[in-house]
Amino acid sequence: MSVLAAAVAIPGTLVNKEYSLWTLFKQGLQHNEGWDPAWRSADPKPSYDFVIVGAGGHGLATAYYLAKDHGARNIAVIEKGYLGGGNTARNTTIVRSNYLWDESALLYEHSLKLWEGLTADLNFNIMLSQRGVFNLGHSLQDMRDIERRVNANNLNGIDAFVLDAAEVKRRIPLINTSSSARYPILGASFQPRAGVARHDAVAWGFARGASKYGVDIIENCEVTGLDITGGRIKGLQTSRGYIGAERVGCVAAGHSSVVAKMAGIRMPIESHPLQAFVSESLKPVLDTVVMSNAVHGYLSQSDKGELVIGAGIDHYNSYSQRGSPHVIEHTAAAIIELFPMFSRVRMNRQWGGIVDTTPDACPIISKTKIKGLYFNCGWGTGGFKATPGSGNVFAHTMAKDEPHPLNRAFALERFYTGHLIDEHGAAGVAH
Amino acid sequence: MSSHRVNIATARIDTTRPLSFTFDGRPYSGYAGDTLASALLAHGHRMLARSFKYGRPRGIVGAGAEEPNALVQVEAGALTIPNLKATQVELYQGLSGRRTTGWPSLEYDLKSLGGHFSRFMPAGFYYKTFQNRALWPRFEHIIRHAAGYGSAPVEPDPETYDHQHHHAEVLVVGGGAAGLLAALAAGRAGLDVILLDEQSELGGWLLSAPNSVIGGKSASAWLQDVAGELQSLSNVRIMTRTSAFALHDMNMIQAVEQLQDHLPPSERTKGQRRQRLHRIRASRVVLASGAIERPLVFGNNDLPGILTASAITTYLNRYAVAVGRRVLLLTSNDHAYQGACDLARSGASVVLADTRSVLNPAWERRARAAGVDVMAGYGIAEAHGGRAVKGAHLMRLDSDRNAVAGNGPFIDCDALGSSGGLSPTVHLYCHDGGRPQWDEKRLAFVASATGRAKAGIYVVGAAAGEFGLQKTLEQTRQTMTEALAASGKSSSLASFNLQTDEPDTIPARRIFRVPDGKLEGHGKKAFVDFQNDVAASDIHLAVRENYRSIEHIKRYTALGFGTDQGKLSNVNGFAIAAEALGKSIPEVGTTTYRPAYSPVTFGTLAGAHEGDTFEPRRFTAMQESHVRRGAEFEPVGQWLRPWYFPKSGEDLHAAVGRECLAARRGVGIMDASTLGKIDIRGKDVREFLNRVYANAWTQLAPGKCRYGLMLDENGMVTDDGVTACVTDNHFLMTTTTGGAARVMTWLEKWHQTEWPDLDVFMTSVTDHWATAAVVGPKSRQVLAKLCSDIDLSPGAFKFMDWREGTVAGVPARVFRISFSGELAFEVNIDASYGHHIWEALMQAGAEFDITPYGTETMHVLRAEKGFIIVGQDTDGSMTPFDLDMAWAVSMKKPFSFIGKRSFARSDTARSDRKQLVGLLTDDPKIVLKEGAQIIESDDIKSPMPMHGHVTSSYFSPELNRSIALAVVRDGISRRSDSGIKAGRDVLYAWAGGKAHKVKVVSPVFVDPEGARQNV
Amino acid sequence: MFVLYCPHCGEKREEEEFGYGGEAFIARPATPETLEDEAWGDYLFMRKNSKGWHWEMWSHNTGCRKFFVVKRNTATHAIEASWTLADGRKAFDAEGNTA
């Protein structure tokens, strides 16, 4: 029976068997021929109560929570390419909540709590690996900032510790804590509950979860225009025809400005290349996540054994999912600064994503001046870790037409009132 | 001579140079010219790996970069290299290699137990289980330890790397027949040519087919002639062992050259780089990267001893190694025939099963003549064997559709080669956005020969889908004629004799998965991606589960994710997916080709940017004086600044206590050279300063200085410093040390983009001046000894004045400014006299016990005065008003200075923003932690509101108590210097679990009326 | 990695010599005080962020330190040309663009 047939046979209903050791066993005996589609691919209906633009992790999570928490049923997620094909598929899979400002910290912590229950909630192992995250400090000012952030985290109920260089060395034996290093490691902040997750699985798990609630997931469906009359959203023109919609949530990450333009809105967003690369698969050598802003590099080792390494942002605007090689070269140098022995390890594959950056390095989860049109974007480099929390509060914002307490501060208004939530702050160095 | 060596006169090994090496601890021998793979095969060494998921026995499949299985660890200790492909490791004397899989041993691999349950471990099985949150970490631990191939070194890398940059008119990637001819065409035309080849010698496939004939010569002779002519051309640079691994925007190719790895560690040249990254900008790039033969997909096709047909041919002709004595070849095309003939001639018994029922008569004739047993219309249902292939069960194939038409014989063999056609190496072509096109006639994704000519990218030979030698040479000649014409040159190849002895080829059979008469998943596992254990059934399962985009299929099954980047597996995977989806291959498309074509070390990418040369360190002209006086240093941006000057036995606290008191009571001296300095000239400098600073500059007279706050357009403080008026149209601005470069660019941007009409010229002079700050009540006496031409008397040289004069015999600018609140003179001098002036001042100050101090004491002194440090007391969210520095803002200036408008926004205008204040602890001995959070109650329940944080905190030797600066919500109105009040003025500074009661006070702790700096 | 033409130096140089200057032709309002918060916020933060042809500024940091205008396609990385700020503005207007 073909996949489409399967979809047609049981439209809008549960399409998947429960995932368990038992079903694996049963299916194994039947040559794994009885597995149902993980999610149902749908054709667009004439109209929906809610249309989510963008089937990345955030968009699918939004649909999932709209259905699960707010009882919405008539939902579509439309995607110009394949689901989970944007930044969801291109990030370095780090999950943490140790942010400085209350607004960010509480939002990311909300997300981390959802992460912790996500595998069970979705009945899909998203392979959350709480192996801890170290944010290294390389100067006295770094250490002041770390102290400030860790104290704020603790008072916000977030697990975080300040470690000195000796303790960092004890926990990461291979790291170079020599005081003669160009940027010697003076210490680090450490969040034990932070870690990594399997990025693709998050998109697939939410797609499957949303599908169970009858959400229409429509791939290869590109938005070409927005139907706005009387200051209200009525629907969308797409490459697969017109789709009427009561409420539209745009979760298009790097392409948010493109969709916003269709609504005649300008966003405080610039889309930049963000590159990453992985090494060849190695025997376990690093069992945590290490991040360093001073030398611009961060890395972890995947379950498959690859060192997963994130680079800095390319400064120019781009939608090409390509960056410049000197950025990768610099990142490799940074990794060798931290782990000199890795200079003989080989890069296997590099790639780029499109990050939607805002002036204060914080997201926009907001209503717009157009009734029924909502935006969730501007996540910059922080999007993946926020996936469940972002979808959760955005679903609330769309369902109730008012922000969830956790995303009230992330409205577009802040760029007019001046109430920015400046996560990168000024350049740390002065005097 | 080892068991599988044969006599091949034209082979590229040097039998006069035997080499011994070890693998997994056992001794072996080989010859110069061998790869580790060929040498092991020469010993009949079959299984040398276990598969990633099921622990199945695996052996060498390919002969080059495409190898998926033979990943080895070479050498040990600091020199060890993980995951090299044995097929690319050049053998050297004493080489020691190890397998990277198989635990506890290659013979008995724990994972192979799992292999028996493979049906319960289909693609993505881990998403469907291990869902117990408590148990998952344990499962994950097991998974992690089952994964991974080689091991990373654990010692720092003793070898080094660097980068070289090149410009070329023509860059040819690949030194096979097509690349050689292309380079010759461009070279003869007089263009600057670079020819790259990843192997140790030129020739490419010609090295594996020495018996073909080109222009009446044997291929090996032709190769020699062309290579020889190229070497003789001074405008052609040939780089072997150099692999182009990425093509970036505007034809920037990254290539890595192996300089040492092919030599025994003992023979490597000291000081010679191990590997070198070449960055090549080329006007024209000619891709002659060839093609890689893809295997056919059939049951048990992963048994050791099953290779690609071309690999078996290469081992025979290039390395004189007969992989087997009884060889079974399975092909869908003509390309396997030459190898079959060569094998038969070398004495092997060869059965060639062709999936086509109608054969190419010319090739069939040659094969039979050579003694090959040719069988038309057969496929392999499944191979047999355990740790090595023992034979295969053939099936007669339907001549039209890929289905079984009848049973076939069982063929015994000790080696099996398959050819499913060639896959052009189009990776580089695609790295910067190029897309290969599916060619249904050639059954391949091909790069267009001239489709990207506008971008200067040309493709020749097999990479463009021209698979036969004859076609390759002709297409190269023709494409190069176009490429050269684009450079205004003509090709001299027209007359070149390119006639080969190759018969015309006939179409291949369109077959990827060889049918075994069973439903997919019911028969023996048929592998598509060996390294990731992806079988055809996994692709069908993915599609069944609605992972229908090729990217989903790739990600769900891990197809093509290995260190071979799917060179053997991708096209078969795309084709099998197309069958499962009922789509055409172009509809399915390809996954994205990403660099690196083959893996490249981090060290190569970093080049010389490691260790001491990772990033430059900047020192002032006084550095040597500081080192001699035992300074400890603090990195500040790119600079290393003296942090403190401990005397024997002193710790930071003791030294800083001494230094502070010296500056407050006697005289201290600090190196302030790192502050950014910008020389600004022009008729409109005052107006310019009025616009870029918050305060007013119209009135500042020559000889005077003024402190300024620089804001961003958002109204937040981003930098500060003192600016001096030299003349009406000449000013000298100082910036923070870390902000110097940023501020310079910021000012230039405003001047050039918004106010080009202003007559202003800016020059960074940070490195031109050295600055020694002489600080303290006795500073005047010290300076007086060295300076006679400046009247230093209080009346004549006031606070915030500056004077030009001579200090210690050198022209100097002396500023009476103070970052300590004490009488102070900052002596600025041509940097080349920096050391001189420092020593002169130390000498002059000796009688007053002049005390050098560093950044830590500077911090204490300025904190005692409530002077901010941008970046420490500010974080990009502080306005001048938040800092209680309204005095440094002139709201009356006619021009709306940068940042002014933002003050009026509702949030920025709030009176209860976080504001800079001083904090005093009850217990004067307690020094608060910088970064402590300010809370209103010490009854901790999280989350709880935080009202600010401690930005600076020190023990003040002057006051003999602790002091702190903090930003506190509504702080200014909380200020009360009259003991702790009730209510909101009772605050706590919380850090690391401890809360300390604090009172909010003025940030100026010492000399509030500012008398001292005016003496 | 781009090769950019600096109209001041008259040379094509590697991207690493340059600094990205962001969207071109965002003019600072002449009289900020007269603007509503919304108009001021638009000037401060809102960007075109075009997909496709993008008029942007680069500065020749390690060269002449001059800012100049580049018309670059953000989807394909194709570069049409570089101009001085003044000439760039003319070319920009000639295409009928509005800042």
PDB file of C-alpha atoms in Angstrom, chain B residues 914-988:
ATOM      1  CA  LYS B 914      19.003  50.537  36.121  1.00  0.00           C
ATOM      2  CA  GLN B 915      21.400  53.225  37.276  1.00  0.00           C
ATOM      3  CA  LEU B 916      24.998  53.346  38.439  1.00  0.00           C
ATOM      4  CA  VAL B 917      25.420  53.674  42.197  1.00  0.00           C
ATOM      5  CA  GLY B 918      27.916  52.868  44.886  1.00  0.00           C
ATOM      6  CA  LEU B 919      27.411  50.000  47.317  1.00  0.00           C
ATOM      7  CA  LEU B 920      28.779  49.589  50.807  1.00  0.00           C
ATOM      8  CA  THR B 921      28.603  46.371  52.767  1.00  0.00           C
ATOM      9  CA  ASP B 922      27.845  46.331  56.466  1.00  0.00           C
ATOM     10  CA  ASP B 923      31.071  44.464  57.046  1.00  0.00           C
ATOM     11  CA  PRO B 924      33.897  46.570  55.576  1.00  0.00           C
ATOM     12  CA  LYS B 925      36.036  43.472  55.132  1.00  0.00           C
ATOM     13  CA  ILE B 926      33.597  41.790  52.750  1.00  0.00           C
ATOM     14  CA  VAL B 927      34.480  42.451  49.124  1.00  0.00           C
ATOM     15  CA  LEU B 928      31.415  41.727  47.013  1.00  0.00           C
ATOM     16  CA  LYS B 929      31.773  39.489  43.973  1.00  0.00           C
ATOM     17  CA  GLU B 930      31.705  41.330  40.685  1.00  0.00           C
ATOM     18  CA  GLY B 931      28.666  39.919  38.954  1.00  0.00           C
ATOM     19  CA  ALA B 932      26.714  39.530  42.195  1.00  0.00           C
ATOM     20  CA  GLN B 933      23.000  40.085  41.604  1.00  0.00           C
ATOM     21  CA  ILE B 934      21.074  42.734  43.549  1.00  0.00           C
ATOM     22  CA  ILE B 935      17.913  41.523  45.265  1.00  0.00           C
ATOM     23  CA  GLU B 936      15.511  43.081  47.738  1.00  0.00           C
ATOM     24  CA  SER B 937      15.198  40.152  50.116  1.00  0.00           C
ATOM     25  CA  ASP B 938      17.578  37.538  51.370  1.00  0.00           C
ATOM     26  CA  ASP B 939      14.734  35.067  51.477  1.00  0.00           C
ATOM     27  CA  ILE B 940      15.755  33.265  48.271  1.00  0.00           C
ATOM     28  CA  LYS B 941      13.028  31.702  46.182  1.00  0.00           C
ATOM     29  CA  SER B 942      13.582  31.323  42.496  1.00  0.00           C
ATOM     30  CA  PRO B 943      12.632  32.756  40.207  1.00  0.00           C
ATOM     31  CA  MET B 944      12.841  36.034  42.090  1.00  0.00           C
ATOM     32  CA  PRO B 945      13.168  39.600  40.825  1.00  0.00           C
ATOM     33  CA  MET B 946      16.688  40.933  40.334  1.00  0.00           C
ATOM     34  CA  HIS B 947      17.282  44.669  40.434  1.00  0.00           C
ATOM     35  CA  GLY B 948      20.768  44.929  39.044  1.00  0.00           C
ATOM     36  CA  HIS B 949      24.266  43.628  39.553  1.00  0.00           C
ATOM     37  CA  VAL B 950      27.672  44.536  40.950  1.00  0.00           C
ATOM     38  CA  THR B 951      29.875  45.781  38.114  1.00  0.00           C
ATOM     39  CA  SER B 952      33.078  46.657  40.011  1.00  0.00           C
ATOM     40  CA  SER B 953      34.160  45.639  43.487  1.00  0.00           C
ATOM     41  CA  TYR B 954      37.442  46.111  45.294  1.00  0.00           C
ATOM     42  CA  PHE B 955      39.037  46.550  48.673  1.00  0.00           C
ATOM     43  CA  SER B 956      40.003  50.194  48.960  1.00  0.00           C
ATOM     44  CA  PRO B 957      43.338  50.581  50.729  1.00  0.00           C
ATOM     45  CA  GLU B 958      42.681  54.324  50.972  1.00  0.00           C
ATOM     46  CA  LEU B 959      39.436  53.774  52.892  1.00  0.00           C
ATOM     47  CA  ASN B 960      40.552  50.497  54.389  1.00  0.00           C
ATOM     48  CA  ARG B 961      37.222  48.972  53.459  1.00  0.00           C
ATOM     49  CA  SER B 962      35.454  47.358  50.545  1.00  0.00           C
ATOM     50  CA  ILE B 963      33.673  49.415  47.940  1.00  0.00           C
ATOM     51  CA  ALA B 964      31.561  48.487  44.944  1.00  0.00           C
ATOM     52  CA  LEU B 965      29.906  49.992  41.929  1.00  0.00           C
ATOM     53  CA  ALA B 966      26.633  48.521  40.746  1.00  0.00           C
ATOM     54  CA  VAL B 967      23.795  49.197  38.369  1.00  0.00           C
ATOM     55  CA  VAL B 968      20.550  49.069  40.325  1.00  0.00           C
ATOM     56  CA  ARG B 969      16.974  49.555  39.167  1.00  0.00           C
ATOM     57  CA  ASP B 970      15.867  53.049  40.271  1.00  0.00           C
ATOM     58  CA  GLY B 971      19.250  53.183  41.965  1.00  0.00           C
ATOM     59  CA  ILE B 972      19.777  56.922  42.101  1.00  0.00           C
ATOM     60  CA  SER B 973      16.624  57.455  44.155  1.00  0.00           C
ATOM     61  CA  ARG B 974      17.645  54.600  46.426  1.00  0.00           C
ATOM     62  CA  ARG B 975      20.904  56.354  47.230  1.00  0.00           C
ATOM     63  CA  SER B 976      21.229  57.263  50.893  1.00  0.00           C
ATOM     64  CA  ASP B 977      24.568  57.783  52.499  1.00  0.00           C
ATOM     65  CA  SER B 978      22.973  57.744  55.924  1.00  0.00           C
ATOM     66  CA  GLY B 979      22.974  54.131  56.988  1.00  0.00           C
ATOM     67  CA  ILE B 980      20.613  51.379  55.869  1.00  0.00           C
ATOM     68  CA  LYS B 981      16.956  52.452  55.761  1.00  0.00           C
ATOM     69  CA  ALA B 982      13.947  50.186  55.860  1.00  0.00           C
ATOM     70  CA  GLY B 983      11.975  49.227  52.760  1.00  0.00           C
ATOM     71  CA  ARG B 984      13.345  49.179  49.262  1.00  0.00           C
ATOM     72  CA  ASP B 985      16.689  50.658  50.282  1.00  0.00           C
ATOM     73  CA  VAL B 986      17.525  47.432  52.050  1.00  0.00           C
ATOM     74  CA  LEU B 987      19.266  45.515  49.317  1.00  0.00           C
ATOM     75  CA  TYR B 988      21.319  42.378  49.104  1.00  0.00           C
TER      76      TYR B 988
END
